[in-house]
């Protein structure tokens, strides 16, 4: 039995590779000829650790022909993008096109399983659309949201905390769940609307934890407390949990900002205010400015200062710069007259055209008045070596990701006189001395 995947983006390819590795026969479709040609030639259109090995180790076919996929597969996963549209609303045009194409080629009894993040009511509406396009259409629409993180998506797919299947008929839900028989985790069957909303609720909650920590960090800064200690104290309460409490420059990426904006739109549509989500986004939008104010406190005047931004992606192990706080900080600094040099171990292009791009960490630090860590790439730990730190013209580090432990910085400051500031962690006066 073949399962089809529509959309060869990161969700689609991870889904394909992981199902294939557990014995399912998989066919992947994408409208992009270029993507399918790359995949057929053994290449990968995206960077995701572990994916290449899984894709090459198993038989998966790739096609531009949706007819071929629809005719051969009983289970069809929709993994197309649902980007942010007007007024924050999720743009369902790719999803709708896929459904229209599927209905065109089949009247057989098949399952359309929506993995894309979609507002509650979408599976039901797509089922209605399929019936209106072809009255003999027997497609059953299921919601099966994914909770994959970029950078660990393969692991997240193979070892999830739970699998959610939303269906309006329990038997259909059970049948789709049987595709996951080799997965050993809680499996939750619910209505399609609940499954669809659960995805937004999960992402919003995680984002809210981050904004909460950032809010407490800004209070800790002024109250002389440390967010590290507070995180340990509250995170060890099992009701709160320690994950997603790391304070820093804020959350970015293709999911959290988009999904929270979509959630606000869903709220407006249903006449429900969602103040926690509104404030989560508002706090996050202010985090780059909080980093810039730390840079200003260190340098006083930004005009003509050369500032190295270390890390461009929204988090390590990805080259994705969508909604990355690093880009906002760079733009803020340029607007205030600073010269900005960008360095990232993986991002090849320059997402901030007015800034220069450094070829290496060392080259970016040379002649710079400050280094600002915006992504906690392991490579930046080299700054703890006095030789590397001494490459900077002025030994000023603004750690927008709290990547260094305070003890490490204290040790280093015994060898090199330096200035260090991070988020929510007040320091001894010796570390913020202005004579660097
Ligand atoms: C997220 C969700 O985790 C995933 O379940 C969903 O399917 C897609 O969205 P992703 O966007 O890949 O995944 O990244 P994630 O690891 O969740 O990080 C998101 C952002 O939050 C990053 O910018 C990261 O730096 C930031 N973050 C994360 C923090 O600032 N503090 C934390 O404690 C955790």
GROMACS .gro file of C-alpha atoms in nm, residues 22-367:
model
  346
   22UNK     CA    1   0.934   0.237   0.908
   23UNK     CA    2   0.843   0.030   0.603
   24UNK     CA    3   0.579   0.232   0.416
   25UNK     CA    4   0.599   0.261   0.039
   26UNK     CA    5   0.609   0.637  -0.030
   27UNK     CA    6   0.553   0.864  -0.329
   28UNK     CA    7   0.619   1.240  -0.301
   29UNK     CA    8   0.468   1.506  -0.525
   30UNK     CA    9   0.562   1.869  -0.565
   31UNK     CA   10   0.460   2.121  -0.831
   32UNK     CA   11   0.819   2.249  -0.854
   33UNK     CA   12   1.003   2.072  -1.138
   34UNK     CA   13   1.333   2.193  -0.996
   35UNK     CA   14   1.270   2.038  -0.652
   36UNK     CA   15   1.165   1.702  -0.795
   37UNK     CA   16   1.466   1.699  -1.032
   38UNK     CA   17   1.698   1.770  -0.736
   39UNK     CA   18   1.536   1.491  -0.531
   40UNK     CA   19   1.550   1.243  -0.821
   41UNK     CA   20   1.919   1.325  -0.862
   42UNK     CA   21   1.975   1.232  -0.495
   43UNK     CA   22   1.998   1.593  -0.373
   44UNK     CA   23   1.802   1.776  -0.105
   45UNK     CA   24   1.624   2.110  -0.154
   46UNK     CA   25   1.640   2.183   0.223
   47UNK     CA   26   1.888   2.142   0.506
   48UNK     CA   27   1.768   1.913   0.787
   49UNK     CA   28   2.005   1.696   0.994
   50UNK     CA   29   1.959   1.321   0.938
   51UNK     CA   30   1.720   1.364   0.646
   52UNK     CA   31   1.962   1.287   0.364
   53UNK     CA   32   2.062   0.955   0.520
   54UNK     CA   33   1.700   0.845   0.561
   55UNK     CA   34   1.597   0.960   0.213
   56UNK     CA   35   1.880   0.783   0.035
   57UNK     CA   36   1.853   0.470   0.248
   58UNK     CA   37   1.492   0.395   0.146
   59UNK     CA   38   1.289   0.367  -0.171
   60UNK     CA   39   1.083   0.678  -0.219
   61UNK     CA   40   0.964   0.795  -0.558
   62UNK     CA   41   0.934   1.163  -0.650
   63UNK     CA   42   0.697   1.299  -0.911
   64UNK     CA   43   0.553   1.616  -1.060
   65UNK     CA   44   0.249   1.420  -1.175
   66UNK     CA   45  -0.032   1.448  -0.920
   67UNK     CA   46  -0.246   1.207  -1.124
   68UNK     CA   47   0.012   0.930  -1.076
   69UNK     CA   48   0.020   0.988  -0.701
   70UNK     CA   49  -0.360   1.006  -0.665
   71UNK     CA   50  -0.411   0.689  -0.865
   72UNK     CA   51  -0.159   0.484  -0.666
   73UNK     CA   52  -0.208   0.604  -0.308
   74UNK     CA   53  -0.492   0.531  -0.068
   75UNK     CA   54  -0.351   0.766   0.197
   76UNK     CA   55  -0.253   1.115   0.081
   77UNK     CA   56  -0.081   1.350   0.325
   78UNK     CA   57  -0.112   1.721   0.251
   79UNK     CA   58   0.211   1.889   0.360
   80UNK     CA   59   0.187   2.215   0.167
   81UNK     CA   60   0.270   2.555   0.313
   82UNK     CA   61   0.003   2.772   0.475
   83UNK     CA   62   0.189   3.106   0.481
   84UNK     CA   63   0.072   3.419   0.657
   85UNK     CA   64  -0.181   3.599   0.441
   86UNK     CA   65  -0.366   3.928   0.474
   87UNK     CA   66  -0.454   4.029   0.831
   88UNK     CA   67  -0.254   3.734   0.971
   89UNK     CA   68  -0.495   3.478   0.826
   90UNK     CA   69  -0.344   3.143   0.716
   91UNK     CA   70  -0.333   3.142   0.335
   92UNK     CA   71  -0.493   2.813   0.229
   93UNK     CA   72  -0.448   2.855  -0.146
   94UNK     CA   73  -0.184   2.578  -0.181
   95UNK     CA   74  -0.402   2.345   0.021
   96UNK     CA   75  -0.709   2.423  -0.187
   97UNK     CA   76  -0.519   2.372  -0.516
   98UNK     CA   77  -0.400   2.033  -0.393
   99UNK     CA   78  -0.755   1.929  -0.299
  100UNK     CA   79  -0.888   2.045  -0.637
  101UNK     CA   80  -0.619   1.845  -0.819
  102UNK     CA   81  -0.690   1.531  -0.613
  103UNK     CA   82  -1.070   1.547  -0.672
  104UNK     CA   83  -1.007   1.584  -1.042
  105UNK     CA   84  -0.835   1.245  -1.063
  106UNK     CA   85  -1.027   1.016  -0.832
  107UNK     CA   86  -1.371   0.905  -0.722
  108UNK     CA   87  -1.225   0.626  -0.509
  109UNK     CA   88  -1.249   0.593  -0.134
  110UNK     CA   89  -0.925   0.758  -0.011
  111UNK     CA   90  -0.797   0.944   0.290
  112UNK     CA   91  -0.672   1.302   0.264
  113UNK     CA   92  -0.468   1.363   0.577
  114UNK     CA   93  -0.392   1.728   0.647
  115UNK     CA   94  -0.052   1.778   0.813
  116UNK     CA   95  -0.028   2.146   0.718
  117UNK     CA   96  -0.116   2.387   1.001
  118UNK     CA   97  -0.471   2.502   0.926
  119UNK     CA   98  -0.748   2.685   1.116
  120UNK     CA   99  -1.025   2.482   1.282
  121UNK     CA  100  -1.293   2.391   1.032
  122UNK     CA  101  -1.053   2.355   0.736
  123UNK     CA  102  -1.074   1.974   0.699
  124UNK     CA  103  -1.453   1.995   0.709
  125UNK     CA  104  -1.455   2.278   0.453
  126UNK     CA  105  -1.212   2.093   0.223
  127UNK     CA  106  -1.435   1.787   0.239
  128UNK     CA  107  -1.733   2.005   0.140
  129UNK     CA  108  -1.525   2.156  -0.141
  130UNK     CA  109  -1.437   1.811  -0.272
  131UNK     CA  110  -1.807   1.712  -0.277
  132UNK     CA  111  -1.900   2.036  -0.453
  133UNK     CA  112  -1.633   1.982  -0.721
  134UNK     CA  113  -1.735   1.623  -0.783
  135UNK     CA  114  -2.056   1.482  -0.636
  136UNK     CA  115  -1.915   1.127  -0.659
  137UNK     CA  116  -1.611   1.219  -0.455
  138UNK     CA  117  -1.560   0.982  -0.161
  139UNK     CA  118  -1.254   1.140  -0.004
  140UNK     CA  119  -1.237   1.136   0.376
  141UNK     CA  120  -1.057   1.433   0.529
  142UNK     CA  121  -0.851   1.381   0.843
  143UNK     CA  122  -0.648   1.624   1.052
  144UNK     CA  123  -0.306   1.501   1.166
  145UNK     CA  124  -0.097   1.802   1.271
  146UNK     CA  125   0.279   1.773   1.312
  147UNK     CA  126   0.493   1.914   1.592
  148UNK     CA  127   0.833   1.907   1.421
  149UNK     CA  128   1.112   2.145   1.511
  150UNK     CA  129   1.353   2.248   1.239
  151UNK     CA  130   1.691   2.097   1.316
  152UNK     CA  131   1.544   1.797   1.501
  153UNK     CA  132   1.248   1.720   1.277
  154UNK     CA  133   1.355   1.362   1.196
  155UNK     CA  134   1.391   1.276   1.564
  156UNK     CA  135   1.065   1.457   1.649
  157UNK     CA  136   0.878   1.258   1.383
  158UNK     CA  137   1.019   0.920   1.486
  159UNK     CA  138   0.989   0.978   1.862
  160UNK     CA  139   0.697   1.217   1.916
  161UNK     CA  140   0.542   1.297   2.256
  162UNK     CA  141   0.205   1.213   2.102
  163UNK     CA  142   0.029   1.161   1.772
  164UNK     CA  143  -0.298   1.345   1.714
  165UNK     CA  144  -0.558   1.234   1.465
  166UNK     CA  145  -0.875   1.434   1.413
  167UNK     CA  146  -1.163   1.264   1.239
  168UNK     CA  147  -1.541   1.294   1.230
  169UNK     CA  148  -1.574   0.914   1.218
  170UNK     CA  149  -1.385   0.709   1.479
  171UNK     CA  150  -1.326   0.420   1.237
  172UNK     CA  151  -1.157   0.647   0.983
  173UNK     CA  152  -0.941   0.792   1.257
  174UNK     CA  153  -0.841   0.441   1.370
  175UNK     CA  154  -0.746   0.348   1.015
  176UNK     CA  155  -0.518   0.650   0.978
  177UNK     CA  156  -0.370   0.583   1.322
  178UNK     CA  157  -0.282   0.232   1.205
  179UNK     CA  158  -0.022   0.391   0.972
  180UNK     CA  159   0.161   0.478   1.295
  181UNK     CA  160   0.146   0.123   1.438
  182UNK     CA  161   0.526   0.117   1.478
  183UNK     CA  162   0.521   0.435   1.686
  184UNK     CA  163   0.523   0.381   2.059
  185UNK     CA  164   0.366   0.695   2.209
  186UNK     CA  165   0.025   0.819   2.322
  187UNK     CA  166  -0.216   0.837   2.029
  188UNK     CA  167  -0.505   1.077   2.065
  189UNK     CA  168  -0.821   1.054   1.857
  190UNK     CA  169  -1.042   1.361   1.854
  191UNK     CA  170  -1.260   1.575   1.630
  192UNK     CA  171  -1.098   1.746   1.333
  193UNK     CA  172  -1.160   2.092   1.478
  194UNK     CA  173  -0.993   1.994   1.807
  195UNK     CA  174  -0.689   1.851   1.628
  196UNK     CA  175  -0.657   2.161   1.411
  197UNK     CA  176  -0.686   2.400   1.703
  198UNK     CA  177  -0.455   2.186   1.922
  199UNK     CA  178  -0.166   2.259   1.688
  200UNK     CA  179  -0.212   2.637   1.724
  201UNK     CA  180  -0.272   2.605   2.097
  202UNK     CA  181   0.053   2.408   2.142
  203UNK     CA  182   0.266   2.653   1.945
  204UNK     CA  183   0.106   2.952   2.117
  205UNK     CA  184   0.171   2.802   2.459
  206UNK     CA  185   0.537   2.735   2.382
  207UNK     CA  186   0.580   3.087   2.244
  208UNK     CA  187   0.405   3.222   2.554
  209UNK     CA  188   0.657   3.043   2.778
  210UNK     CA  189   0.941   3.213   2.590
  211UNK     CA  190   0.782   3.559   2.611
  212UNK     CA  191   0.707   3.500   2.977
  213UNK     CA  192   1.074   3.426   3.043
  214UNK     CA  193   1.180   3.731   2.845
  215UNK     CA  194   0.941   3.945   3.047
  216UNK     CA  195   1.074   3.809   3.377
  217UNK     CA  196   1.431   3.853   3.245
  218UNK     CA  197   1.375   4.222   3.190
  219UNK     CA  198   1.243   4.253   3.546
  220UNK     CA  199   1.537   4.045   3.677
  221UNK     CA  200   1.779   4.284   3.503
  222UNK     CA  201   1.639   4.576   3.700
  223UNK     CA  202   1.576   4.390   4.025
  224UNK     CA  203   1.927   4.241   4.043
  225UNK     CA  204   1.806   3.882   4.004
  226UNK     CA  205   1.927   3.618   3.759
  227UNK     CA  206   1.696   3.460   3.499
  228UNK     CA  207   1.917   3.147   3.507
  229UNK     CA  208   1.835   3.091   3.872
  230UNK     CA  209   1.470   3.177   3.819
  231UNK     CA  210   1.448   2.939   3.524
  232UNK     CA  211   1.596   2.659   3.735
  233UNK     CA  212   1.364   2.743   4.023
  234UNK     CA  213   1.040   2.755   3.829
  235UNK     CA  214   1.136   2.492   3.569
  236UNK     CA  215   1.191   2.227   3.833
  237UNK     CA  216   0.824   2.252   3.923
  238UNK     CA  217   0.688   1.967   3.712
  239UNK     CA  218   0.368   2.161   3.653
  240UNK     CA  219   0.570   2.431   3.473
  241UNK     CA  220   0.849   2.225   3.313
  242UNK     CA  221   1.197   2.349   3.226
  243UNK     CA  222   1.169   2.360   2.846
  244UNK     CA  223   1.108   2.676   2.644
  245UNK     CA  224   1.197   2.902   2.933
  246UNK     CA  225   1.528   3.023   2.787
  247UNK     CA  226   1.537   3.402   2.777
  248UNK     CA  227   1.704   3.572   2.483
  249UNK     CA  228   1.650   3.779   2.173
  250UNK     CA  229   1.306   3.629   2.115
  251UNK     CA  230   1.151   3.360   1.901
  252UNK     CA  231   1.160   3.359   1.522
  253UNK     CA  232   1.124   3.105   1.245
  254UNK     CA  233   0.854   3.007   1.005
  255UNK     CA  234   0.607   2.876   1.263
  256UNK     CA  235   0.567   3.067   1.589
  257UNK     CA  236   0.518   3.422   1.452
  258UNK     CA  237   0.297   3.300   1.166
  259UNK     CA  238   0.089   3.066   1.381
  260UNK     CA  239   0.033   3.322   1.657
  261UNK     CA  240  -0.083   3.577   1.401
  262UNK     CA  241  -0.313   3.314   1.250
  263UNK     CA  242  -0.442   3.234   1.599
  264UNK     CA  243  -0.533   3.601   1.651
  265UNK     CA  244  -0.720   3.594   1.321
  266UNK     CA  245  -0.906   3.279   1.428
  267UNK     CA  246  -0.999   3.458   1.753
  268UNK     CA  247  -1.131   3.762   1.566
  269UNK     CA  248  -1.328   3.537   1.330
  270UNK     CA  249  -1.497   3.368   1.624
  271UNK     CA  250  -1.540   3.689   1.825
  272UNK     CA  251  -1.302   3.577   2.098
  273UNK     CA  252  -1.029   3.798   2.241
  274UNK     CA  253  -0.694   3.626   2.292
  275UNK     CA  254  -0.499   3.874   2.508
  276UNK     CA  255  -0.230   3.621   2.611
  277UNK     CA  256  -0.145   3.558   2.246
  278UNK     CA  257  -0.152   3.931   2.164
  279UNK     CA  258   0.090   4.006   2.445
  280UNK     CA  259   0.313   3.710   2.363
  281UNK     CA  260   0.363   3.856   2.015
  282UNK     CA  261   0.398   4.214   2.137
  283UNK     CA  262   0.665   4.117   2.393
  284UNK     CA  263   0.850   3.920   2.128
  285UNK     CA  264   0.844   4.205   1.879
  286UNK     CA  265   1.013   4.420   2.143
  287UNK     CA  266   1.299   4.177   2.219
  288UNK     CA  267   1.531   4.290   1.933
  289UNK     CA  268   1.497   4.648   2.067
  290UNK     CA  269   1.591   4.518   2.414
  291UNK     CA  270   1.913   4.373   2.265
  292UNK     CA  271   1.984   4.700   2.082
  293UNK     CA  272   1.946   4.895   2.407
  294UNK     CA  273   2.211   4.667   2.565
  295UNK     CA  274   2.443   4.742   2.272
  296UNK     CA  275   2.378   5.114   2.316
  297UNK     CA  276   2.446   5.094   2.689
  298UNK     CA  277   2.785   4.943   2.608
  299UNK     CA  278   2.886   5.168   2.315
  300UNK     CA  279   2.693   5.487   2.404
  301UNK     CA  280   2.701   5.618   2.047
  302UNK     CA  281   2.624   5.383   1.755
  303UNK     CA  282   2.715   5.612   1.463
  304UNK     CA  283   3.005   5.464   1.264
  305UNK     CA  284   3.064   5.190   1.520
  306UNK     CA  285   3.145   4.856   1.356
  307UNK     CA  286   2.930   4.582   1.509
  308UNK     CA  287   2.962   4.209   1.433
  309UNK     CA  288   2.631   4.020   1.441
  310UNK     CA  289   2.709   3.655   1.512
  311UNK     CA  290   2.437   3.421   1.391
  312UNK     CA  291   2.165   3.504   1.141
  313UNK     CA  292   1.935   3.202   1.149
  314UNK     CA  293   1.644   3.206   1.395
  315UNK     CA  294   1.812   2.923   1.588
  316UNK     CA  295   2.120   2.698   1.544
  317UNK     CA  296   2.136   2.399   1.305
  318UNK     CA  297   1.928   2.568   1.038
  319UNK     CA  298   1.996   2.822   0.762
  320UNK     CA  299   1.643   2.962   0.793
  321UNK     CA  300   1.636   3.337   0.858
  322UNK     CA  301   1.260   3.383   0.844
  323UNK     CA  302   1.146   3.622   1.122
  324UNK     CA  303   1.495   3.594   1.268
  325UNK     CA  304   1.556   3.846   1.550
  326UNK     CA  305   1.915   3.878   1.417
  327UNK     CA  306   1.783   4.048   1.104
  328UNK     CA  307   1.576   4.296   1.312
  329UNK     CA  308   1.873   4.381   1.534
  330UNK     CA  309   2.097   4.437   1.229
  331UNK     CA  310   1.839   4.668   1.072
  332UNK     CA  311   1.793   4.864   1.397
  333UNK     CA  312   2.170   4.917   1.420
  334UNK     CA  313   2.201   5.026   1.056
  335UNK     CA  314   1.917   5.275   1.105
  336UNK     CA  315   2.112   5.427   1.395
  337UNK     CA  316   2.420   5.476   1.177
  338UNK     CA  317   2.627   5.173   1.282
  339UNK     CA  318   2.829   4.963   1.035
  340UNK     CA  319   2.715   4.603   1.057
  341UNK     CA  320   2.906   4.291   0.965
  342UNK     CA  321   2.713   3.964   0.961
  343UNK     CA  322   2.850   3.617   1.022
  344UNK     CA  323   2.670   3.283   1.027
  345UNK     CA  324   2.825   2.935   0.989
  346UNK     CA  325   2.545   2.813   0.760
  347UNK     CA  326   2.350   3.104   0.607
  348UNK     CA  327   2.509   3.166   0.267
  349UNK     CA  328   2.311   3.465   0.139
  350UNK     CA  329   2.292   3.812   0.290
  351UNK     CA  330   1.945   3.882   0.432
  352UNK     CA  331   2.034   4.244   0.528
  353UNK     CA  332   2.157   4.413   0.212
  354UNK     CA  333   2.294   4.728   0.375
  355UNK     CA  334   2.522   4.514   0.594
  356UNK     CA  335   2.850   4.346   0.496
  357UNK     CA  336   2.900   3.972   0.523
  358UNK     CA  337   3.207   3.828   0.699
  359UNK     CA  338   3.369   3.513   0.559
  360UNK     CA  339   3.474   3.377   0.897
  361UNK     CA  340   3.423   3.441   1.266
  362UNK     CA  341   3.771   3.585   1.302
  363UNK     CA  342   3.741   3.814   1.002
  364UNK     CA  343   3.407   3.946   1.131
  365UNK     CA  344   3.549   4.024   1.474
  366UNK     CA  345   3.852   4.210   1.336
  367UNK     CA  346   3.820   4.589   1.378
   0.00000   0.00000   0.00000
